[in-house]
Coordinates of C-alpha atoms and ligand atoms in Angstrom, one line a residue:
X27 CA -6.8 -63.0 43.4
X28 CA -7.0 -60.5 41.0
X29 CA -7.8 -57.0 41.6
X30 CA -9.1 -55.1 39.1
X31 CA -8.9 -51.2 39.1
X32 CA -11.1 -48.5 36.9
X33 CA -9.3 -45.9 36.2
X34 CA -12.6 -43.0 35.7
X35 CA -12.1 -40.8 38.5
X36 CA -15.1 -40.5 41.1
X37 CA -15.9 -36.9 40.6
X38 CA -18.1 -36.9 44.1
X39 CA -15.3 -38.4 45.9
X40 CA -11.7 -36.3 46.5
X41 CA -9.6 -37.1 48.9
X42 CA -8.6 -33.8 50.8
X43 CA -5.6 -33.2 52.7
X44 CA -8.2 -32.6 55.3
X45 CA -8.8 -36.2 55.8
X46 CA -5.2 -36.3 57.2
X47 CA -6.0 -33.5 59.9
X48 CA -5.3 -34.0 63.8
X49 CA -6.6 -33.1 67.1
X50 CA -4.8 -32.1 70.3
X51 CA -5.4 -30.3 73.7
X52 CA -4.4 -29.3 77.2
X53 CA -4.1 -33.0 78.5
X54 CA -1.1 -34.7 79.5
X55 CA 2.1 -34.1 77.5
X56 CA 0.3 -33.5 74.3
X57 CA 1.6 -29.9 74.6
X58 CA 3.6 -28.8 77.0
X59 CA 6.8 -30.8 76.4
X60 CA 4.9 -32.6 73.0
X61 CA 4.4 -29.6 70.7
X62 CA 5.5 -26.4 72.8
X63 CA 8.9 -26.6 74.5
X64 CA 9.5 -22.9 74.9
X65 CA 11.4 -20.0 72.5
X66 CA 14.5 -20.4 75.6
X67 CA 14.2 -24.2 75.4
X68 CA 17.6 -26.4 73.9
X69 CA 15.4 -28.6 72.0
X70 CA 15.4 -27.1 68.6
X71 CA 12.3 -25.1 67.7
X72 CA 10.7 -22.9 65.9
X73 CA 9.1 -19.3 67.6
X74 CA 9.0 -22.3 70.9
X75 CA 6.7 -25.0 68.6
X76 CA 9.1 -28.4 68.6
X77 CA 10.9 -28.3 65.4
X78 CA 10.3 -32.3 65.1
X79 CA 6.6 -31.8 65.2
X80 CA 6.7 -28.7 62.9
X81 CA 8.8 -31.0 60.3
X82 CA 6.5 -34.1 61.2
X83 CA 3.3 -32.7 60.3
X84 CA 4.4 -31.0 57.0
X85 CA 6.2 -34.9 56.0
X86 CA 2.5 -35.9 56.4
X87 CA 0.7 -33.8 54.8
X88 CA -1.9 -32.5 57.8
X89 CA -4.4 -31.1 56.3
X90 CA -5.9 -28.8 59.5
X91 CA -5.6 -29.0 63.4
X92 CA -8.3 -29.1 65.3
X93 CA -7.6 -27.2 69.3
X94 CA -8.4 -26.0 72.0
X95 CA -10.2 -29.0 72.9
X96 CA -12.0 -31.4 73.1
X97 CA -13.3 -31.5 76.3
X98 CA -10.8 -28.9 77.0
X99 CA -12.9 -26.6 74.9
X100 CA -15.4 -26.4 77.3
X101 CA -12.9 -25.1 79.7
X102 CA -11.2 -22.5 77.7
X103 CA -11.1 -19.1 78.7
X104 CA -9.1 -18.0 75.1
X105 CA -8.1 -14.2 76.8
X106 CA -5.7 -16.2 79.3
X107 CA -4.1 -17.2 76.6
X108 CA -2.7 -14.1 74.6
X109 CA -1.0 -10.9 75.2
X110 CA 1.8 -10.4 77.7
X111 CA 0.4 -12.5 80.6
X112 CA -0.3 -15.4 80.9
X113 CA -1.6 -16.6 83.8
X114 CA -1.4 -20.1 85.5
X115 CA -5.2 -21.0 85.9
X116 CA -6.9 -24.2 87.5
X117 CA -7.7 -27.4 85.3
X118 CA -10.9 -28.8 85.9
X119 CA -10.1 -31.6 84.0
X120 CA -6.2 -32.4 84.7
X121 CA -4.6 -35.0 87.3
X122 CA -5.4 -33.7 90.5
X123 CA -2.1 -33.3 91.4
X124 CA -0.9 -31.0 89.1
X125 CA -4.0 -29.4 88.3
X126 CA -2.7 -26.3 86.8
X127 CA -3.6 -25.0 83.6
X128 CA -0.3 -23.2 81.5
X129 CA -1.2 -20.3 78.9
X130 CA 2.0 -20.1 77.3
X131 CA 0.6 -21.7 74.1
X132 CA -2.4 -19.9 73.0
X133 CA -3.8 -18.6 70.1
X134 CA -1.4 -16.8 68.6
X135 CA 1.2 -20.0 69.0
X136 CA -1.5 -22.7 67.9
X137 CA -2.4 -20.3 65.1
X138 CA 1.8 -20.0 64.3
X139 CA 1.7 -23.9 64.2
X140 CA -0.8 -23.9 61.0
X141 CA 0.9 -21.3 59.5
X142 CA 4.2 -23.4 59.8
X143 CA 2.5 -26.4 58.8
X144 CA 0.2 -25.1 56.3
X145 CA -2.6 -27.2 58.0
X146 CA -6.1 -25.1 58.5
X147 CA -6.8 -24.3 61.9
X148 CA -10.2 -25.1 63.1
X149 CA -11.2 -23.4 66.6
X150 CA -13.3 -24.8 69.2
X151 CA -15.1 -22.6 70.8
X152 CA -16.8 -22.8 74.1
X153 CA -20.3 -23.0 74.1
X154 CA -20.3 -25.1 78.1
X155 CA -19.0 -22.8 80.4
X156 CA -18.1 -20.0 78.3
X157 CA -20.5 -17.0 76.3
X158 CA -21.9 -16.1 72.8
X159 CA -19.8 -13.1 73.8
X160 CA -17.0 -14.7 74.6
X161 CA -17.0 -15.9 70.9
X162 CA -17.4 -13.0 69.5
X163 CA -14.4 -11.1 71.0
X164 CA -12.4 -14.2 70.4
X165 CA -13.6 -14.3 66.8
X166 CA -12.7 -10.4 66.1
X167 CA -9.2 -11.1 68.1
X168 CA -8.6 -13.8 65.1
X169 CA -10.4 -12.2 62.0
X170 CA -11.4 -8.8 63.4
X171 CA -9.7 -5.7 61.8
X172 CA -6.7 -4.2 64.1
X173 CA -8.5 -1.0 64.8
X174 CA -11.3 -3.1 66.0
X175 CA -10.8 -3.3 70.0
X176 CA -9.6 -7.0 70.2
X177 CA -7.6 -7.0 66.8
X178 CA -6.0 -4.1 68.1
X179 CA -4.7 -6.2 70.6
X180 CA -3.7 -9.1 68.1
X181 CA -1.6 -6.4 66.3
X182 CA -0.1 -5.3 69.6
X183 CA 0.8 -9.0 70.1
X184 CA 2.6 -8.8 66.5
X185 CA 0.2 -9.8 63.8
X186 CA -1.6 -6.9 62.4
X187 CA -2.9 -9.0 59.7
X188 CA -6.3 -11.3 60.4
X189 CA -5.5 -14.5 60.6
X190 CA -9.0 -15.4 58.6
X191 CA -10.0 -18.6 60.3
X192 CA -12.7 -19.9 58.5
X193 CA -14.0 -22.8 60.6
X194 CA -15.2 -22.9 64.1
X195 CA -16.6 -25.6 66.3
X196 CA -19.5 -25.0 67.9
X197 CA -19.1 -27.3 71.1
X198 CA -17.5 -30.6 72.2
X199 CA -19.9 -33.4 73.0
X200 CA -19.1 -34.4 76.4
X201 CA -20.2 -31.2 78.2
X202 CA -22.7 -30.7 75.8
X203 CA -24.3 -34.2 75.5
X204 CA -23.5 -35.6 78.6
X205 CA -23.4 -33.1 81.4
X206 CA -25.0 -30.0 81.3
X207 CA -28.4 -30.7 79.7
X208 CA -28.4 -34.4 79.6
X209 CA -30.8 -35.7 76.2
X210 CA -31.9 -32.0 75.6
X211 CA -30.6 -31.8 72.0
X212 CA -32.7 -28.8 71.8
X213 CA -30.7 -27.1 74.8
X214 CA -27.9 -27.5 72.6
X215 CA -29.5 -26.3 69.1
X216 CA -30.9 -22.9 71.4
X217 CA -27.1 -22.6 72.4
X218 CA -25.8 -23.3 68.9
X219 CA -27.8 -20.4 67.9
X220 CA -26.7 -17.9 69.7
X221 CA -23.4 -18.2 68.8
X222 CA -24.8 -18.4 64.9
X223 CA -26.3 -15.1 65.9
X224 CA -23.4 -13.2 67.0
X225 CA -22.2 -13.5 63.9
X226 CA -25.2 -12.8 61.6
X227 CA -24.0 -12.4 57.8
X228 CA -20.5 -13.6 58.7
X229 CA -21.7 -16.8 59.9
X230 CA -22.4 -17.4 56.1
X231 CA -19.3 -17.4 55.0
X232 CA -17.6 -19.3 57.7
X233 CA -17.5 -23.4 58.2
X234 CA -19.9 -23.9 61.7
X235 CA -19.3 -27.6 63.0
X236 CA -22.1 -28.3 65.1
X237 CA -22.2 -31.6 66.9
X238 CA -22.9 -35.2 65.6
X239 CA -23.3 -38.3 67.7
X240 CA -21.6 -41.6 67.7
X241 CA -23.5 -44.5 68.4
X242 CA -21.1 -44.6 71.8
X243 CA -23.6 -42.3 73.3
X244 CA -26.0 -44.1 73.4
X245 CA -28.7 -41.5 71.9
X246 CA -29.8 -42.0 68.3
X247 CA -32.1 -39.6 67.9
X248 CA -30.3 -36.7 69.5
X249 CA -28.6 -35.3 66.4
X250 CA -32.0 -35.1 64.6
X251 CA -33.7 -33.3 67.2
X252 CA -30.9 -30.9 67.3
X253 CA -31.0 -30.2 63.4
X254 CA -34.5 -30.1 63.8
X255 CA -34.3 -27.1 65.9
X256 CA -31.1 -25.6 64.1
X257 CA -32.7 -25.3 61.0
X258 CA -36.2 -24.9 62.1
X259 CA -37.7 -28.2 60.8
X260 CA -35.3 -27.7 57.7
X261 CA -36.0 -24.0 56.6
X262 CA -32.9 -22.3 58.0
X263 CA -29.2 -23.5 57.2
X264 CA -27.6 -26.3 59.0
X265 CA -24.3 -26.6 60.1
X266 CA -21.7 -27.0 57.7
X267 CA -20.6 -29.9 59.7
X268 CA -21.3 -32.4 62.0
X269 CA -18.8 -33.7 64.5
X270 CA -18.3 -37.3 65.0
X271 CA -16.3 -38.5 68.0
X272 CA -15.2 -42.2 68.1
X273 CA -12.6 -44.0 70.1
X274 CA -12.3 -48.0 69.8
X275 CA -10.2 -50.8 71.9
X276 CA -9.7 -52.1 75.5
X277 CA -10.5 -48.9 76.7
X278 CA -13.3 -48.6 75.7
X279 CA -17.4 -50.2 75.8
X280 CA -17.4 -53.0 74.0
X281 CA -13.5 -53.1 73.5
X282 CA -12.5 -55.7 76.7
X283 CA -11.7 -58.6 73.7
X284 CA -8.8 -55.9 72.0
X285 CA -6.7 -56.5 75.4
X286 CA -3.5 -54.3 76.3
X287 CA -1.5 -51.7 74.2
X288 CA 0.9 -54.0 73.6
X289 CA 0.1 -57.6 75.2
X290 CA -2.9 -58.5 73.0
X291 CA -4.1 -61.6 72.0
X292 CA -4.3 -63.2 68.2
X293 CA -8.4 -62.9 69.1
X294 CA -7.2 -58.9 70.7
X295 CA -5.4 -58.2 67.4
X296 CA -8.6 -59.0 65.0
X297 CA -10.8 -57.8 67.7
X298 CA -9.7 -54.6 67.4
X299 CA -9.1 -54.3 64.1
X300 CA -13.2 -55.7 63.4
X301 CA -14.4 -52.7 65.4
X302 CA -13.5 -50.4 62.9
X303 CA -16.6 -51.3 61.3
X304 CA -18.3 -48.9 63.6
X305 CA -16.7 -45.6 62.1
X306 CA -18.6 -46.8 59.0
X307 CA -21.7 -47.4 61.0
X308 CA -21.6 -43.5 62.7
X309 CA -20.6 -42.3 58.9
X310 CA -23.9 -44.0 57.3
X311 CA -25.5 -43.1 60.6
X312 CA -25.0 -39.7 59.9
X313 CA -25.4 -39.7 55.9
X314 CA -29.3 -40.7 57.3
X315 CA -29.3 -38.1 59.9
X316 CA -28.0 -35.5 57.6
X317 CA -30.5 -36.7 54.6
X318 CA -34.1 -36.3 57.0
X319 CA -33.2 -33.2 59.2
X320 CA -30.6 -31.2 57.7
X321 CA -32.7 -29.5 55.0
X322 CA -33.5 -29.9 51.0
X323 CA -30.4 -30.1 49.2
X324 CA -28.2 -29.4 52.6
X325 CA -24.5 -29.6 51.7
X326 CA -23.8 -30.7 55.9
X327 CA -20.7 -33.4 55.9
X328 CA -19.4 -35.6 58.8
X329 CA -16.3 -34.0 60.7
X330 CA -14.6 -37.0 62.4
X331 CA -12.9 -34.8 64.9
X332 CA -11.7 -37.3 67.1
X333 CA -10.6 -40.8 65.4
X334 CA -8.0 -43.5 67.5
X335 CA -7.5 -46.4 69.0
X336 CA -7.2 -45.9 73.2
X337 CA -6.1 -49.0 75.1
X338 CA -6.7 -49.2 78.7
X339 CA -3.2 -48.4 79.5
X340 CA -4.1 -44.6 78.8
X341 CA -5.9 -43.5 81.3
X342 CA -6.1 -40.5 82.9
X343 CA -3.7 -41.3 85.8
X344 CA -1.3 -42.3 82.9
X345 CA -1.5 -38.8 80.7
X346 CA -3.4 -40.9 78.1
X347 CA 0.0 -41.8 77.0
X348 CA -0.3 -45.5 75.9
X349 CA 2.5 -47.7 74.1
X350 CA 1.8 -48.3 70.0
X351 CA 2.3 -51.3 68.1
X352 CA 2.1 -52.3 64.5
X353 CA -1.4 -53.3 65.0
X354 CA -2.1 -49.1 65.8
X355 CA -0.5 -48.8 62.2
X356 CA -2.5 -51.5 60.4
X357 CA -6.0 -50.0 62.3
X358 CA -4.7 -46.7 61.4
X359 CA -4.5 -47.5 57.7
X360 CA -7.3 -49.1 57.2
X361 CA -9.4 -45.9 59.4
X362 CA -7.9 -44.0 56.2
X363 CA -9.6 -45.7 53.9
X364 CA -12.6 -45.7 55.5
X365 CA -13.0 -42.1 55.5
X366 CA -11.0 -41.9 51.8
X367 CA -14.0 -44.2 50.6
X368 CA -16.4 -42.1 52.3
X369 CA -15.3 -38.8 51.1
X370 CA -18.6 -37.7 49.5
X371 CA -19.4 -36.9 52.9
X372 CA -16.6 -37.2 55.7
X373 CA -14.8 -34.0 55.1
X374 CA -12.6 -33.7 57.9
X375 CA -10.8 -37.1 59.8
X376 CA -8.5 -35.8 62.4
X377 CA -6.1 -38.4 64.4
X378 CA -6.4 -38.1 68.3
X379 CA -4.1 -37.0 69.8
X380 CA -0.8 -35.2 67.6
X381 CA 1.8 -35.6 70.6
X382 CA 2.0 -38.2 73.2
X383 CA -1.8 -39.0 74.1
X384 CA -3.8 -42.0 73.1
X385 CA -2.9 -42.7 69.3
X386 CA -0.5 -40.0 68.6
X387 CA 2.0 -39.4 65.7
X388 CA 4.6 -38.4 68.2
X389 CA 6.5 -39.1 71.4
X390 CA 8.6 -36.7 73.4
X391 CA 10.5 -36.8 76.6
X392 CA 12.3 -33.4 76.7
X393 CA 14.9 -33.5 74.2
X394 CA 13.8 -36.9 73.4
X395 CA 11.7 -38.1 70.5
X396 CA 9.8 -40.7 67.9
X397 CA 7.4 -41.6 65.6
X398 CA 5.4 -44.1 66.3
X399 CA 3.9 -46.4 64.2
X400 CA 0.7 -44.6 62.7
X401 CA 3.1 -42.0 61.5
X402 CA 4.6 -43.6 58.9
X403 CA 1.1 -45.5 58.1
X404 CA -0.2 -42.0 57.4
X405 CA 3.0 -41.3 55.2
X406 CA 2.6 -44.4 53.3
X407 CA -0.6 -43.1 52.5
X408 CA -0.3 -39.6 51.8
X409 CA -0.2 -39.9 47.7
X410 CA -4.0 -40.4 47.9
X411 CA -4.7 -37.0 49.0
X412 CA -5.0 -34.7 46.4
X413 CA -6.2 -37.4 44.1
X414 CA -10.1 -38.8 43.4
X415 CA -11.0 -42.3 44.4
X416 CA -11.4 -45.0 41.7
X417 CA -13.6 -48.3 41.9
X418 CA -11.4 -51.3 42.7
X419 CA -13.2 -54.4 41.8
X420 CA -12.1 -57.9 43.5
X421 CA -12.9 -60.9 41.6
X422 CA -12.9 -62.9 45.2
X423 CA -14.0 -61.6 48.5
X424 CA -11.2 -62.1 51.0
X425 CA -12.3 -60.2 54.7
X426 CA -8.3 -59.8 55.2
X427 CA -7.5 -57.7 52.8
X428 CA -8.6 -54.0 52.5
X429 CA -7.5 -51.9 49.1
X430 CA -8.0 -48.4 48.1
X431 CA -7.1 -46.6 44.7
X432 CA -6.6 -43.3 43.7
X433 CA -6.2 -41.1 40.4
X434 CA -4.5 -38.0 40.2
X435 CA -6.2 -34.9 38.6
X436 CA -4.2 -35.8 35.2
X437 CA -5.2 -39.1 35.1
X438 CA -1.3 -39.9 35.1
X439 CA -0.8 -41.7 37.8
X440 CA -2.9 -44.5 40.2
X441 CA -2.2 -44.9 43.9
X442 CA -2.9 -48.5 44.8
X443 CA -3.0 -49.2 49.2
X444 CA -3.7 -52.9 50.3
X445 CA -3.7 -53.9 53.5
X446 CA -3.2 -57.4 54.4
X447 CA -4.3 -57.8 57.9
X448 CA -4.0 -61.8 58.5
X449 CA -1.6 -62.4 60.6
X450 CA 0.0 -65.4 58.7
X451 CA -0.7 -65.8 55.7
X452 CA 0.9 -64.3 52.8
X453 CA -1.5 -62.8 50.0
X454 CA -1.4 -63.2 46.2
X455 CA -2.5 -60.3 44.2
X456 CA -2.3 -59.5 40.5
X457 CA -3.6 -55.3 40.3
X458 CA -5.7 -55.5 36.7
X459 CA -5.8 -51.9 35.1
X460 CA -8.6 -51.2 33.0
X461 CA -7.1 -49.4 29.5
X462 CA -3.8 -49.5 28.5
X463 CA -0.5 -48.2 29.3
X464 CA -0.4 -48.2 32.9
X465 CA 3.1 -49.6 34.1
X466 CA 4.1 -50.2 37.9
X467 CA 6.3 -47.1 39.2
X468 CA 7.4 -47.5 42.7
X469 CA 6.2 -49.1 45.8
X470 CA 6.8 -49.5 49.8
X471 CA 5.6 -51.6 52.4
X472 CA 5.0 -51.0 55.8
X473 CA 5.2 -54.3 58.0
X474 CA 7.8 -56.0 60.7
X475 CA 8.5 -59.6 61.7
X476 CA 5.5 -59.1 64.8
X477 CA 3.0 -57.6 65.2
X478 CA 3.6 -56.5 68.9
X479 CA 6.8 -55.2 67.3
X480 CA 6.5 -50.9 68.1
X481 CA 9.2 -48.1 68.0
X482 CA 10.9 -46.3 71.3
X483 CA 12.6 -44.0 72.1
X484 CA 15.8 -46.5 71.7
X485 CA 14.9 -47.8 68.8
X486 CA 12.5 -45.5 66.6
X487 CA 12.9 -46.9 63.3
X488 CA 11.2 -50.6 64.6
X489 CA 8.6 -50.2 62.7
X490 CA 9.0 -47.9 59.5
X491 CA 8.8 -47.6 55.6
X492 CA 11.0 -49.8 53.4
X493 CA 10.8 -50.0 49.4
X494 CA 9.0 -52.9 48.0
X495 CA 9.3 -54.5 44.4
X496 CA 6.9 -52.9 42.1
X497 CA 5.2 -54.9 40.1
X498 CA 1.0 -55.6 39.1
X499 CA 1.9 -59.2 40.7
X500 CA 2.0 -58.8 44.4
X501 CA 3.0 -61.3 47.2
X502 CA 2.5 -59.3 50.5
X503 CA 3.6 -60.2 53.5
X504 CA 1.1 -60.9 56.4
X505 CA 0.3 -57.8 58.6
X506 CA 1.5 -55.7 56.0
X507 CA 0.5 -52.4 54.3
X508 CA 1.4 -51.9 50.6
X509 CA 1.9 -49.0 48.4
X510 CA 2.1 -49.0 44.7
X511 CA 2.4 -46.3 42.1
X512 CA 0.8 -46.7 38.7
X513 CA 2.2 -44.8 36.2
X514 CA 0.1 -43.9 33.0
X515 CA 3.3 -44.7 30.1
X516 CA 1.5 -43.5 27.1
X517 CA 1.6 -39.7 25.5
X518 CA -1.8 -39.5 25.0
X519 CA -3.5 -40.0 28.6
X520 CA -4.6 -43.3 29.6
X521 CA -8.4 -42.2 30.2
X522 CA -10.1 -39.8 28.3
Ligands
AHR618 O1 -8.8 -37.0 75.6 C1 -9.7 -37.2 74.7 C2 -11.1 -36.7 75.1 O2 -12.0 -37.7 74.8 C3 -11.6 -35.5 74.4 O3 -11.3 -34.3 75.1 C4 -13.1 -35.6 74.3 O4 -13.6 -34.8 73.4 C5 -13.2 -37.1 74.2 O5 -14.3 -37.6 74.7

């Protein structure tokens, strides 16, 4: 088939690093023994944050980090959590039998983890069973000046300087939604507003997130009533965001045909990989939403703050930890381009979890560690960010095969990704480029002879980048994802 590419960038539709962004909290492994081994630990690390991770998340790119929670949010007491002591605390939330809640990585550590990433930190504060108060001291700890009584205690800690987070968000929907006020979306909005007010004129110049719904829930009309009350009936500002949580698979309603993490069916491969349709269904969902009850000319995106597949094997029991395959890569990818093709509006897509919980990036066990398989599909795809999509134009329809195309801000280069997702058959595709001069540069592929194949801790390069040949005449492999470079040959640019 032929693909054909325009190469006139889509001024309304830049792919942020944000859209590469991840999510972890106090479940599990995700960080104690994931991201935080300790300043004493042997495992190499830096200021106690595992080295591997630190490297990890500046390979891809992550564009913010999303923490404390989660449902863990709604549970966080942040003042256990700097300073001196630290102390052990119950978890509401953990295995019962070991239900105890660390504090050696708080703020100050998750806030050294952006820093050493360059990812943006995004705080979640908790509006369940914590206080606009609460907020408030934990906002001056972060940004507040150190004479200022708790950013005299951040400088005591060693960081006189505000940190200057910028965005905060305002709940996590399970308490909120589903437990403490049950379908009262106005409960929430009264809530939401008090920890606007707290803030008064600073709350302008900060990102709020307030929540979204995903179709999951069960409650279309909540999100609207909420905004409704936020911005009473559209006179008052909305949130600059709204969060969207969505997980898909065996775990999951509607997710029995996907079967196991790793023993899945031909019908469990495409199964799972069909539901994705659903992220595009919460995203137009909330493009309507936003449209009726956010307000005239309301600038309110879609913060997909919680985005993965979670196979039955991770349940709670199990730490959420859950096996990956090449199938997690291939739904991985083509997630990305859902939220690359909606970038008008989804401004944030964060991967759940970073470090050994449902579809994490990576796995630990002590000194012990890999990548699995939607690691390197978010490498293959990090030369989109930074660019602005283009319209890729297919001259037949084909339901396997799933492209996205970028162009960088000097029109010099074109990112092509193409998924092939059959699982036998090979695909034929010559990539037509509008204008002249554009010449293949380089390509990789990301594929391996099954699709059950996955990494470990013995083997962690199972599943991993290889080069590909570049060329506009493609033959790719089945279950396959394909990256090719487009470089613009001539002096004078190829668009004008
Ligand atoms: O473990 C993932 C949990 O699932 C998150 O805490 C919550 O927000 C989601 O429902």
């Amino acid at each position: 088939m032929n693909l054909h590419l325009i190469p006139e960038p889509r001024k309304t539709h830049f792919i942020s690093r944000r859209l590469h962004s991840v999510f972890f909290e106090y479940f599990g492994h995700a960080i104690y023994d994931g991201i935080w081994v300790g300043k004493d630990s042997p495992i190499p690390n830096i200021d106690g944050l595992r080295r591997e991770v630190v490297e990890g998340c500046r390979e891809l790119g992550v564009g913010a980090m999303r923490w404390p929670g989660g449902c863990c949010a709604d549970h966080y007491h942040w003042k256990n959590g700097v300073g001196p002591d630290r102390p052990a605390r119950l978890h509401p939330m953990s295995d019962p039998a070991n239900p105890v809640w660390r504090h050696d990585f708080g703020t100050d550590e998750f806030l050294r983890l952006c820093e050493l990433t360059g990812a943006e930190p995004i705080l979640t504060v908790n509006t369940a069973t914590g206080s606009p108060e609460e907020f408030l001291d934990w906002f001056e700890y972060v940004n507040g000046p150190a004479e200022t009584k708790f950013g005299a205690l951040r400088a005591a800690t060693g960081h006189p300087k505000p940190y200057g987070v910028k965005c905060w968000g305002i709940g996590n929907t399970d308490e909120n939604v589903w437990h403490i006020d049950y379908n009262n979306p106005v409960a929430y909005a009264q809530n939401y507003l008090k920890y606007e007010t707290v803030l008064r004129e600073d709350r302008r110049r900060l990102c709020f997130i307030g929540l979204g719904l995903s179709t999951r829930h069960g409650l279309p009309g909540w999100t609207g009533k909420a905004l409704d009350h936020i911005t009473r009936n559209q006179r008052a500002l909305p949130p600059d965001a709204l969060s969207v949580h969505h997980y898909l698979g065996g775990a999951k309603q509607g997710g029995q045909l996907c079967g196991g993490a790793v023993d899945f069916s031909e019908e469990g491969y495409y199964a799972l990989l069909n539901l994705l349709e659903r992220y595009q269904y919460d995203i137009d969902l909330h493009r309507v939403i936003i449209r009726e009850h956010a307000g005239p000319g309301a600038k309110t995106k879609v913060c997909f703050d919680e985005w993965g597949a979670w196979h039955p094997e991770a349940t709670f029991a199990a730490n959420q930890n859950q096996p990956q395959t090449l199938r997690d890569a291939i739904f991985a990818a083509l997630a990305l381009h859902i939220f690359y093709r909606n970038s008008d509006i989804v401004e944030f897509a964060m991967e759940t979890q970073l470090c050994n919980l449902l579809q994490s990036l990576f796995e630990s066990a002590g000194a012990k560690f890999y990548r699995p398989p939607p690691f390197p599909a978010m490498k293959l795809l990090k030369p989109h960010l930074g660019q602005h999509l283009i319209h890729v134009l297919p001259d037949e329809l084909d339901k396997d095969l799933d492209t996205v195309a970028s162009i960088s801000p000097d029109r010099r280069e074109i990112i092509v990704s193409i998924v092939n997702r059959h699982l036998h058959d090979e695909k034929h595709i010559d990539v037509r480029t509008h204008g002249d001069g554009w010449t293949p540069g380089d390509a990789e592929i990301l594929t391996a002879d099954d699709v059950h194949d996955r990494n470990s801790f013995d083997a962690p390069s199972t599943v991993s980048i290889a080069p590909f040949p570049a060329s506009s005449r493609l033959a790719l492999p089945p279950h396959s994802i394909v990256r090719l470079r487009l470089i613009c040959g001539h002096i004078a640019r190829c668009v004008d």
